[in-house]
PDB file of C-alpha atoms in Angstrom:
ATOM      1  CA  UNK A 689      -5.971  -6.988 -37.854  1.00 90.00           C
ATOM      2  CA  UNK A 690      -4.500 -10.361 -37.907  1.00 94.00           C
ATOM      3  CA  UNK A 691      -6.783 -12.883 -39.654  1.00 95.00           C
ATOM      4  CA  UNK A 692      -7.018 -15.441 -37.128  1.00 94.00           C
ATOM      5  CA  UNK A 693      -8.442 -12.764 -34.953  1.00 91.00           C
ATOM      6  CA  UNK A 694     -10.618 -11.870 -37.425  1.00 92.00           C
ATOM      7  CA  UNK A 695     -12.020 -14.909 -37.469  1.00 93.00           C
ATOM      8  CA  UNK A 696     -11.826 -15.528 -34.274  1.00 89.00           C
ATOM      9  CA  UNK A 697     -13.886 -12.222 -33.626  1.00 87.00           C
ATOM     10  CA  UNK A 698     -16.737 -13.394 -35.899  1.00 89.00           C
ATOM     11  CA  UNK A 699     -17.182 -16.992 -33.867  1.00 87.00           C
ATOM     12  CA  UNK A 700     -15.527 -18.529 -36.623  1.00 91.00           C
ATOM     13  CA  UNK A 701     -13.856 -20.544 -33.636  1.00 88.00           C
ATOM     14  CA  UNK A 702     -11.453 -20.095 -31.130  1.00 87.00           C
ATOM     15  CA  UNK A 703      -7.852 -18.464 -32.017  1.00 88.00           C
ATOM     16  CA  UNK A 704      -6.856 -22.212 -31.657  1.00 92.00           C
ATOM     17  CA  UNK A 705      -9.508 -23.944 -34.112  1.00 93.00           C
ATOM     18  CA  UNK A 706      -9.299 -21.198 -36.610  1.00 95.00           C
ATOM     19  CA  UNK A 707      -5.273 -22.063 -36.950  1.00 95.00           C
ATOM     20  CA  UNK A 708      -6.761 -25.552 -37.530  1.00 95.00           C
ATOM     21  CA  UNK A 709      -9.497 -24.258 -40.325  1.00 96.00           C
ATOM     22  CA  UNK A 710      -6.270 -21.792 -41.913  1.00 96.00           C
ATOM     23  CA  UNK A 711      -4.405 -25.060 -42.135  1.00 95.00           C
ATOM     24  CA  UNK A 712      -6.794 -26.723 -44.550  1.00 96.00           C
ATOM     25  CA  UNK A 713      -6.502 -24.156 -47.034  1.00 95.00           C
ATOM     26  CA  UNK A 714     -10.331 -23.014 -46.755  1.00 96.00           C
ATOM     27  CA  UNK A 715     -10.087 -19.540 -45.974  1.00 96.00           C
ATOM     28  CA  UNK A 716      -9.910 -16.746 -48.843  1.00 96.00           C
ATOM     29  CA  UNK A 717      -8.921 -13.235 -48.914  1.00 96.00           C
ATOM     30  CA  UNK A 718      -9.951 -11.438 -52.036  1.00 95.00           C
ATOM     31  CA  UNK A 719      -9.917 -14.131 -53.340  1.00 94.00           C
ATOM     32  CA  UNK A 720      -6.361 -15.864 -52.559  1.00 95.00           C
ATOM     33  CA  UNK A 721      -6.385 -19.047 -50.487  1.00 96.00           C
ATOM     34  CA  UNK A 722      -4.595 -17.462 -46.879  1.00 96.00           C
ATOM     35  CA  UNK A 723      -2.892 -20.122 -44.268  1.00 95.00           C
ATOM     36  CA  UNK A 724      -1.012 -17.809 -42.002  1.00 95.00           C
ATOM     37  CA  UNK A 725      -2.686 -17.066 -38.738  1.00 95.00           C
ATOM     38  CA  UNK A 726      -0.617 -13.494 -38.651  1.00 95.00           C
ATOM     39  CA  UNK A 727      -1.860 -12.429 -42.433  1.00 95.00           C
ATOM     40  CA  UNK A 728      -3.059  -9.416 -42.088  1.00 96.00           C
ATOM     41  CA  UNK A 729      -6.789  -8.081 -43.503  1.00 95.00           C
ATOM     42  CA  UNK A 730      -8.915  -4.906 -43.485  1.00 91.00           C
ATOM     43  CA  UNK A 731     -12.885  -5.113 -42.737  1.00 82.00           C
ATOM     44  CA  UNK A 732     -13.166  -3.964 -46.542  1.00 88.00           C
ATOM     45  CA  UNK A 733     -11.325  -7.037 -47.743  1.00 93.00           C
ATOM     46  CA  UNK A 734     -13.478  -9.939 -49.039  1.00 95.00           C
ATOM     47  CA  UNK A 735     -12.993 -12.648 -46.429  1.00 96.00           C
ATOM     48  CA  UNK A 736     -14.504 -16.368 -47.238  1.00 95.00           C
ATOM     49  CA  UNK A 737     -14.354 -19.839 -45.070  1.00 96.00           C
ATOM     50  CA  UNK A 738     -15.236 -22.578 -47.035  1.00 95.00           C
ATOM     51  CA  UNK A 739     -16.869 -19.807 -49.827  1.00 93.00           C
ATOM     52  CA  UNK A 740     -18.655 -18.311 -47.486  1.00 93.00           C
ATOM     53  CA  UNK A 741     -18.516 -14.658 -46.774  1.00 93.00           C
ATOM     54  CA  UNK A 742     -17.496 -13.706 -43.347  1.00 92.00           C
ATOM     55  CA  UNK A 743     -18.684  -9.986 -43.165  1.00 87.00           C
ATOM     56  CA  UNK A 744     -17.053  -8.076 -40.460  1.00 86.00           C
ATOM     57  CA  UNK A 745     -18.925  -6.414 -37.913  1.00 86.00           C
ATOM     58  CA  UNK A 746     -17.448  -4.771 -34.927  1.00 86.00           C
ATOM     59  CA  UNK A 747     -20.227  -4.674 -32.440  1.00 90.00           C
ATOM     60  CA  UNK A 748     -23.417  -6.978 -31.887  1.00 92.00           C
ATOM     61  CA  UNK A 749     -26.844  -5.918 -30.264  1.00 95.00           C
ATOM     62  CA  UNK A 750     -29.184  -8.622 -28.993  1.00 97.00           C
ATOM     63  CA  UNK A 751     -32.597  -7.928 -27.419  1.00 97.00           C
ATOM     64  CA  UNK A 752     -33.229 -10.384 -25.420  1.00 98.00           C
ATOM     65  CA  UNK A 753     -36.890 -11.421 -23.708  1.00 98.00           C
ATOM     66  CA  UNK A 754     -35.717 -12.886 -20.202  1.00 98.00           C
ATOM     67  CA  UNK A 755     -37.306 -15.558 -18.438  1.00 98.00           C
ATOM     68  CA  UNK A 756     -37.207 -16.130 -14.847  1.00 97.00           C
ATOM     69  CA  UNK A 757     -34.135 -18.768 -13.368  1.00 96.00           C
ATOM     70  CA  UNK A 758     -31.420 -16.968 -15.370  1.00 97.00           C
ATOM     71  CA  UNK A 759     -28.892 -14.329 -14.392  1.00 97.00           C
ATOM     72  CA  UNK A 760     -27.678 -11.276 -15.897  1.00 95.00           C
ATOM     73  CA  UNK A 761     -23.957 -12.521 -15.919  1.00 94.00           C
ATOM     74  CA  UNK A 762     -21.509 -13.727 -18.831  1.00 94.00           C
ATOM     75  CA  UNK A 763     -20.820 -17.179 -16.442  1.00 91.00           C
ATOM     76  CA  UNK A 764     -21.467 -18.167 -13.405  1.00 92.00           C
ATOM     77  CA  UNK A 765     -20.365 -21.693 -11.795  1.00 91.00           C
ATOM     78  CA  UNK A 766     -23.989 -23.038 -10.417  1.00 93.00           C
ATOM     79  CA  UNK A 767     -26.352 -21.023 -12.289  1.00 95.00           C
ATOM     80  CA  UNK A 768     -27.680 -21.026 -15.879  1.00 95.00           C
ATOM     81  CA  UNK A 769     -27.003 -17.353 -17.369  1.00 97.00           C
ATOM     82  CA  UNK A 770     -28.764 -15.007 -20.059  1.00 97.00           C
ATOM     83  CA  UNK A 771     -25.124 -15.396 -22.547  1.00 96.00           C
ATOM     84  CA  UNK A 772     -26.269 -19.491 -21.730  1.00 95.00           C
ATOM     85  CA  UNK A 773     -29.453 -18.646 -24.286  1.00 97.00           C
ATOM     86  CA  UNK A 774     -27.750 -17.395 -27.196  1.00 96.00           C
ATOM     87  CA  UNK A 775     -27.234 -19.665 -29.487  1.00 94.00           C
ATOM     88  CA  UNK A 776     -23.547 -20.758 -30.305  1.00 89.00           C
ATOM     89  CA  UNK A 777     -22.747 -18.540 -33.237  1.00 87.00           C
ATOM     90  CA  UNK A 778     -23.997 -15.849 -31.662  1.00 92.00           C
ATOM     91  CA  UNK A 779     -22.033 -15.576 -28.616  1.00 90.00           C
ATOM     92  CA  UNK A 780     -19.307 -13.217 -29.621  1.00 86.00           C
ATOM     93  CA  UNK A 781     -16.576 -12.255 -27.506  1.00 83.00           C
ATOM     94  CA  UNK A 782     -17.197  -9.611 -24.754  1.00 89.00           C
ATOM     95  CA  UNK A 783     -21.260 -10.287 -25.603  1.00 94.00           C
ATOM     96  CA  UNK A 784     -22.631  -9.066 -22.160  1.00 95.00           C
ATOM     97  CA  UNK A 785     -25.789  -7.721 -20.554  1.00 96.00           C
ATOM     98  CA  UNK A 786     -26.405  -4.285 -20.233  1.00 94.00           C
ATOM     99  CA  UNK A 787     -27.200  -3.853 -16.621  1.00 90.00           C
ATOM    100  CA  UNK A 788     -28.950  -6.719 -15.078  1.00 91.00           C
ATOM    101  CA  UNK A 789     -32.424  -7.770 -13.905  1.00 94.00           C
ATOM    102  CA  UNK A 790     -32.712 -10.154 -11.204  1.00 93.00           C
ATOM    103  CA  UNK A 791     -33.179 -13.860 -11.335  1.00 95.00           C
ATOM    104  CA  UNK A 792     -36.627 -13.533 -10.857  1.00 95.00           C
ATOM    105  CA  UNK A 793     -37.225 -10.513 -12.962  1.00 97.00           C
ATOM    106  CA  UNK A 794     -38.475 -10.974 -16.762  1.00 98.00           C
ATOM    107  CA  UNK A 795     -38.307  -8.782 -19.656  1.00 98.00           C
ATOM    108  CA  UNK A 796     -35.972  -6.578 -22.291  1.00 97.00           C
ATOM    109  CA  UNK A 797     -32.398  -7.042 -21.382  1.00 97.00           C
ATOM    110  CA  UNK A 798     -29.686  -5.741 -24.061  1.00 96.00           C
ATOM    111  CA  UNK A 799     -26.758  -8.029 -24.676  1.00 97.00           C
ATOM    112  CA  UNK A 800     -23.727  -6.466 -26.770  1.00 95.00           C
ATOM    113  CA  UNK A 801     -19.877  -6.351 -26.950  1.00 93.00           C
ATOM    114  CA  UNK A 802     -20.200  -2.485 -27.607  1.00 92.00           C
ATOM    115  CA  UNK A 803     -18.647  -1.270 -24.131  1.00 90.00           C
ATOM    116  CA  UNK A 804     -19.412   2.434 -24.786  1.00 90.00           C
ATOM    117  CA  UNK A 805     -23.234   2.278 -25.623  1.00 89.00           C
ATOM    118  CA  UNK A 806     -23.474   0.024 -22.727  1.00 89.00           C
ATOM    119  CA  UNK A 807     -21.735   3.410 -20.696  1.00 88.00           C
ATOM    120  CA  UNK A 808     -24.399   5.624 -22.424  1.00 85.00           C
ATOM    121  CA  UNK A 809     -27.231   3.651 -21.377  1.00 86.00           C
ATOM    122  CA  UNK A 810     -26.026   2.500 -17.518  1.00 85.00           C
ATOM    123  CA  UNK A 811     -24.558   6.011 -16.509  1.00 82.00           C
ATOM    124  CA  UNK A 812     -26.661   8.220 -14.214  1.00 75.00           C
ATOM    125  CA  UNK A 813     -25.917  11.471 -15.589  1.00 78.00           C
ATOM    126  CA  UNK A 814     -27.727   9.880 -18.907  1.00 80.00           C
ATOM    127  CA  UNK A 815     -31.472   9.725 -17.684  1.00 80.00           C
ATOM    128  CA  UNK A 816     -32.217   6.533 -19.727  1.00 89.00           C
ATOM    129  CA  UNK A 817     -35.757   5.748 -18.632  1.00 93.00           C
ATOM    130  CA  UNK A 818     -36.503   2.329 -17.676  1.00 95.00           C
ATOM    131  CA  UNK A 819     -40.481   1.334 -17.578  1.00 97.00           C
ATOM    132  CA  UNK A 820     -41.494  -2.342 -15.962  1.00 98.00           C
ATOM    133  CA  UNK A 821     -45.011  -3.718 -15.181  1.00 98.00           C
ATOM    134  CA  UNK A 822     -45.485  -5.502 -11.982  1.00 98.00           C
ATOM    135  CA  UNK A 823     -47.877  -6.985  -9.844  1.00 98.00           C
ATOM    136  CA  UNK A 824     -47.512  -5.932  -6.799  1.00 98.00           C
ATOM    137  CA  UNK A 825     -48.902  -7.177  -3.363  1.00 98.00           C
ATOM    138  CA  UNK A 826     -50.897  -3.790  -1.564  1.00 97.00           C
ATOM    139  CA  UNK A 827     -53.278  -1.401  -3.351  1.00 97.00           C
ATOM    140  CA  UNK A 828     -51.500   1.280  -4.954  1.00 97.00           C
ATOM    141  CA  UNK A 829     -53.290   3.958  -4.877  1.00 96.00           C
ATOM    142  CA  UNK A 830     -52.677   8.168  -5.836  1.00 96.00           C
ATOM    143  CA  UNK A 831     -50.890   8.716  -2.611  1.00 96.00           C
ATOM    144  CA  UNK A 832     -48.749   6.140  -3.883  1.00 97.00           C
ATOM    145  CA  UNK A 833     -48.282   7.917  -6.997  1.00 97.00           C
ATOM    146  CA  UNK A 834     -47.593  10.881  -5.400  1.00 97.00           C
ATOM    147  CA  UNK A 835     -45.052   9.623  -3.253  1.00 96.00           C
ATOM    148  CA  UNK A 836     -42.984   7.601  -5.879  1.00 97.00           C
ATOM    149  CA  UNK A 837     -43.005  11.184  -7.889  1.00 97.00           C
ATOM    150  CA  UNK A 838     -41.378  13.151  -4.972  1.00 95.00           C
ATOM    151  CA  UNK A 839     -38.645  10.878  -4.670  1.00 94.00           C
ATOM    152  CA  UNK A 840     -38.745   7.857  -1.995  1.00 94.00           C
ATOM    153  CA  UNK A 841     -36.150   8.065   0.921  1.00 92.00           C
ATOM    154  CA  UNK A 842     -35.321   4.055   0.987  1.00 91.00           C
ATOM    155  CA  UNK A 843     -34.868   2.385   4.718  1.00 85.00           C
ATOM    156  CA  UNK A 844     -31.214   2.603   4.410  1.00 89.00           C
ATOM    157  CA  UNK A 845     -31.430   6.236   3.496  1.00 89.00           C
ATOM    158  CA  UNK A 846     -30.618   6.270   0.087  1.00 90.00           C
ATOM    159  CA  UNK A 847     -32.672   9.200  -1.678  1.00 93.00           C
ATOM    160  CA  UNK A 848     -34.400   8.097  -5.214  1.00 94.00           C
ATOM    161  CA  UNK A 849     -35.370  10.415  -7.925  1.00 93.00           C
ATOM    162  CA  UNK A 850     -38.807  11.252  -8.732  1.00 95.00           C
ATOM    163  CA  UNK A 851     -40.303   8.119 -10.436  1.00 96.00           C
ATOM    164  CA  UNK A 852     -43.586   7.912 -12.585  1.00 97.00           C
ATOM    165  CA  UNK A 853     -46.063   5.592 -11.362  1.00 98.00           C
ATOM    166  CA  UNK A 854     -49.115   4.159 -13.085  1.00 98.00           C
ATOM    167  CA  UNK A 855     -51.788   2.228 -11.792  1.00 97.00           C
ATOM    168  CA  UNK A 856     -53.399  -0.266 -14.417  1.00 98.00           C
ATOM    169  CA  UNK A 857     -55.494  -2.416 -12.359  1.00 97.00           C
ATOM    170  CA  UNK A 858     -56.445  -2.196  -8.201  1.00 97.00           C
ATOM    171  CA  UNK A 859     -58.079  -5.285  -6.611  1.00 96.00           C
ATOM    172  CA  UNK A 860     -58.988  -4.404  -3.731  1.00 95.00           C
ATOM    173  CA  UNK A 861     -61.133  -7.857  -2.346  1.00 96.00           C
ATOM    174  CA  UNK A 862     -57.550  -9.539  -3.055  1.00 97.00           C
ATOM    175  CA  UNK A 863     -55.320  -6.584  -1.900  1.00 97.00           C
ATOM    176  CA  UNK A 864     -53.373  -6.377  -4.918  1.00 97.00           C
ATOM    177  CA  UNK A 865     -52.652  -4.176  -7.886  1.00 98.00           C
ATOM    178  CA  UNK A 866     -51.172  -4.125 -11.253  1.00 98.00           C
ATOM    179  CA  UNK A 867     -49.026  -1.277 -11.881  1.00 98.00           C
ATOM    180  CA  UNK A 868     -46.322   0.584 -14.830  1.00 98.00           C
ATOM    181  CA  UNK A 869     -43.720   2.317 -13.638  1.00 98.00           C
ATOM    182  CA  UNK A 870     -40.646   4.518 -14.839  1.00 97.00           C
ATOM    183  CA  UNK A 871     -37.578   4.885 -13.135  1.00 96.00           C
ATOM    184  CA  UNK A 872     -34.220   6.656 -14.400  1.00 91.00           C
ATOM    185  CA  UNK A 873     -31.772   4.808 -11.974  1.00 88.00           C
ATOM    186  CA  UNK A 874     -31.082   1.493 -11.704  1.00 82.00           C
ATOM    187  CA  UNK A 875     -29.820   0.635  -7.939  1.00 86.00           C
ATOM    188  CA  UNK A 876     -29.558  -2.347  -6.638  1.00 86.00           C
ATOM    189  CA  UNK A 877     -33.097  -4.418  -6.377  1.00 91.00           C
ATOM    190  CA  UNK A 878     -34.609  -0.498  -6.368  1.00 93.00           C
ATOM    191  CA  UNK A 879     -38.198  -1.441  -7.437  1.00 95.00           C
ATOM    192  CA  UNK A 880     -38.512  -3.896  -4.905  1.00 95.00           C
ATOM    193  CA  UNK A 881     -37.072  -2.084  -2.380  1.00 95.00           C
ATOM    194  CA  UNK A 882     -39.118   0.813  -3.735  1.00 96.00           C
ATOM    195  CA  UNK A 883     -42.268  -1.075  -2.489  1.00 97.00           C
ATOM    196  CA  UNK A 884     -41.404  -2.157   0.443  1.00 95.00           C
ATOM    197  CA  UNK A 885     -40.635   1.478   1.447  1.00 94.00           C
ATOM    198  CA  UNK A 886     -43.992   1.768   1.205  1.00 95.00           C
ATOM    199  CA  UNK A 887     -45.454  -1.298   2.595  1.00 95.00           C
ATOM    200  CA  UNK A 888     -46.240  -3.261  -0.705  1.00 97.00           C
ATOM    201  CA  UNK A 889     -44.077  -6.288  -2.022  1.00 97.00           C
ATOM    202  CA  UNK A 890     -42.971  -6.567  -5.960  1.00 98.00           C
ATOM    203  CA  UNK A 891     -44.832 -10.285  -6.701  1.00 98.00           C
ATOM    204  CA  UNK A 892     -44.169  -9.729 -10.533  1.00 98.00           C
ATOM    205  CA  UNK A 893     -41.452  -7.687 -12.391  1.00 98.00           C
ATOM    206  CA  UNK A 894     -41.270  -7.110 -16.032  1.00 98.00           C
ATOM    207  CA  UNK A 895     -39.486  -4.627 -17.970  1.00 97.00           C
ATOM    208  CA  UNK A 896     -40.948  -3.752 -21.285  1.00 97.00           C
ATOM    209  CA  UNK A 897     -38.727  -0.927 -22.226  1.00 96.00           C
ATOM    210  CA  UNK A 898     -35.057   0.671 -21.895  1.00 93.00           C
ATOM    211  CA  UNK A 899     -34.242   4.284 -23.320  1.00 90.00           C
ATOM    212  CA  UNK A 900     -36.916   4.078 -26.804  1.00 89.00           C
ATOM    213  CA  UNK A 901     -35.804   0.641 -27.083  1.00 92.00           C
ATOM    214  CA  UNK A 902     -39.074  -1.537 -26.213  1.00 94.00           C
ATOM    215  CA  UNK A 903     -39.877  -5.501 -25.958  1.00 95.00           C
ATOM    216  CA  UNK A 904     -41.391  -6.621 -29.174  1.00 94.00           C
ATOM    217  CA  UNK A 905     -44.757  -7.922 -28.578  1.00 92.00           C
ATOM    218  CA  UNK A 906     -44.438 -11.541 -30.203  1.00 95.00           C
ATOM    219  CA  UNK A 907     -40.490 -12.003 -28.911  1.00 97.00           C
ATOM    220  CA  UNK A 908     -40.994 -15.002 -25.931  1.00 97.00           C
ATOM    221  CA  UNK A 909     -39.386 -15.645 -22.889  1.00 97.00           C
ATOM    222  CA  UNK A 910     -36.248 -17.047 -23.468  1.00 97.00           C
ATOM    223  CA  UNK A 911     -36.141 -15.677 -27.070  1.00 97.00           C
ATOM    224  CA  UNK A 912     -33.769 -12.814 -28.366  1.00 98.00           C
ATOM    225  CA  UNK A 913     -33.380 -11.493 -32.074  1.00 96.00           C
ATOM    226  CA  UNK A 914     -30.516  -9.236 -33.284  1.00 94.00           C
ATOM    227  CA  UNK A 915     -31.200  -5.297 -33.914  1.00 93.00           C
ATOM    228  CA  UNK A 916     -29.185  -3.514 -36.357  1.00 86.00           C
ATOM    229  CA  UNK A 917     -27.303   0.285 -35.789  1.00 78.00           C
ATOM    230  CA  UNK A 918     -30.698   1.748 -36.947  1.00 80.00           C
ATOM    231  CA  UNK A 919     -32.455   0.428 -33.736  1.00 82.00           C
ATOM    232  CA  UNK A 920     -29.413   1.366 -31.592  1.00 79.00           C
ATOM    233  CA  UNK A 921     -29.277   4.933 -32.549  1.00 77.00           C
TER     234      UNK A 921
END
């Protein structure tokens, strides 16, 4: 490819400032000082800005910890969203969630510019289990569990697939309950609405895994940390 895009596709800069950096005679290719924005370069060439290696990698995988207040969108006029929290090297182009969790939903949330893993995961036909803790509002109980494993019939007829509920804590004196649950779909506020077919109300949502990719234990809210192809596979 060209070598501004190059560049350009590592967050060197935008195709415009990288002409700028090309013009001061900083960038190297195998060695040879390179000025033309057109020069073309192969990943396996030896590409330096200012002596520094610029190692080319195609696709980028960041496992993010989401807080509450953001959404799962690339931009958004009025709101603050999960691309906002990367830091500014790291937002490469066509970084973007892999599904989305509501504003007020916490947890993992995959953020990547690799458009065909983000198919494997999202599609359907895929099964890619999705588990999430919540509190919920009600006492779950095994009638509950039952019910979420047949398959709930939601209010506006939609039919869900059999889901796998477990209950980690009932309160009964306070008429809530802490629960784990696995879902293979990933409709539109579905847990919630889940609930509420039932006559409980989501208070808390957290998802702790996606697929056998799982929230690290000491990543924070609002944190994220880069996973390599070993992770991914």
């Amino acid at each position: 490819m060209r070598i501004d895009k190059y560049l350009a596709n590592m967050n060197i800069g935008s195709r415009k400032e990288v002409h700028s950096i090309l013009k001061q005679g900083v960038v190297t290719v195998n060695g040879e000082v390179v000025t033309v924005p057109k020069k073309q370069v192969k990943e396996t060439d030896e590409i330096a800005v200012n002596g520094n290696e610029i190692t080319y990698k195609k696709y980028h995988y960041f496992l993010l910890n989401k807080p509450k207040g953001v959404i799962s969108a690339t931009e958004d006029r009025s709101q603050r969203t999960v691309i906002s929290l990367l830091k500014a090297k790291d937002r490469y182009q066509n970084i973007a969630p892999v599904g989305r969790l509501d504003k007020d939903t916490t947890g993992l949330l995959l953020l990547t510019n690799d458009g065909p893993l983000a198919h494997e995961l999202l599609a359907p036909n895929k099964h890619v289990a999705k588990v999430y803790q919540a509190q919920i509002a009600g006492v779950a109980d095994q009638k509950t569990v039952e019910k979420f494993a047949q398959g709930l019939i939601l209010g506006d007829g939609t039919k869900l697939k059999s889901a796998k509920l477990k209950i980690l804590e009932q309160d009964q004196d306070n008429n809530l309950s802490r629960i784990e649950i696995e879902i293979q779909e990933g409709k539109y506020h579905q847990i919630k609405r889940m609930f509420g077919a039932v006559g409980m109300k989501v208070l808390e949502l957290d998802r702790i895994s996606m697929g056998k990719l799982h929230l690290p234990a000491d990543l924070k809210r609002g944190e994220y940390k880069e996973i390599g192809l070993a992770e991914i596979k």
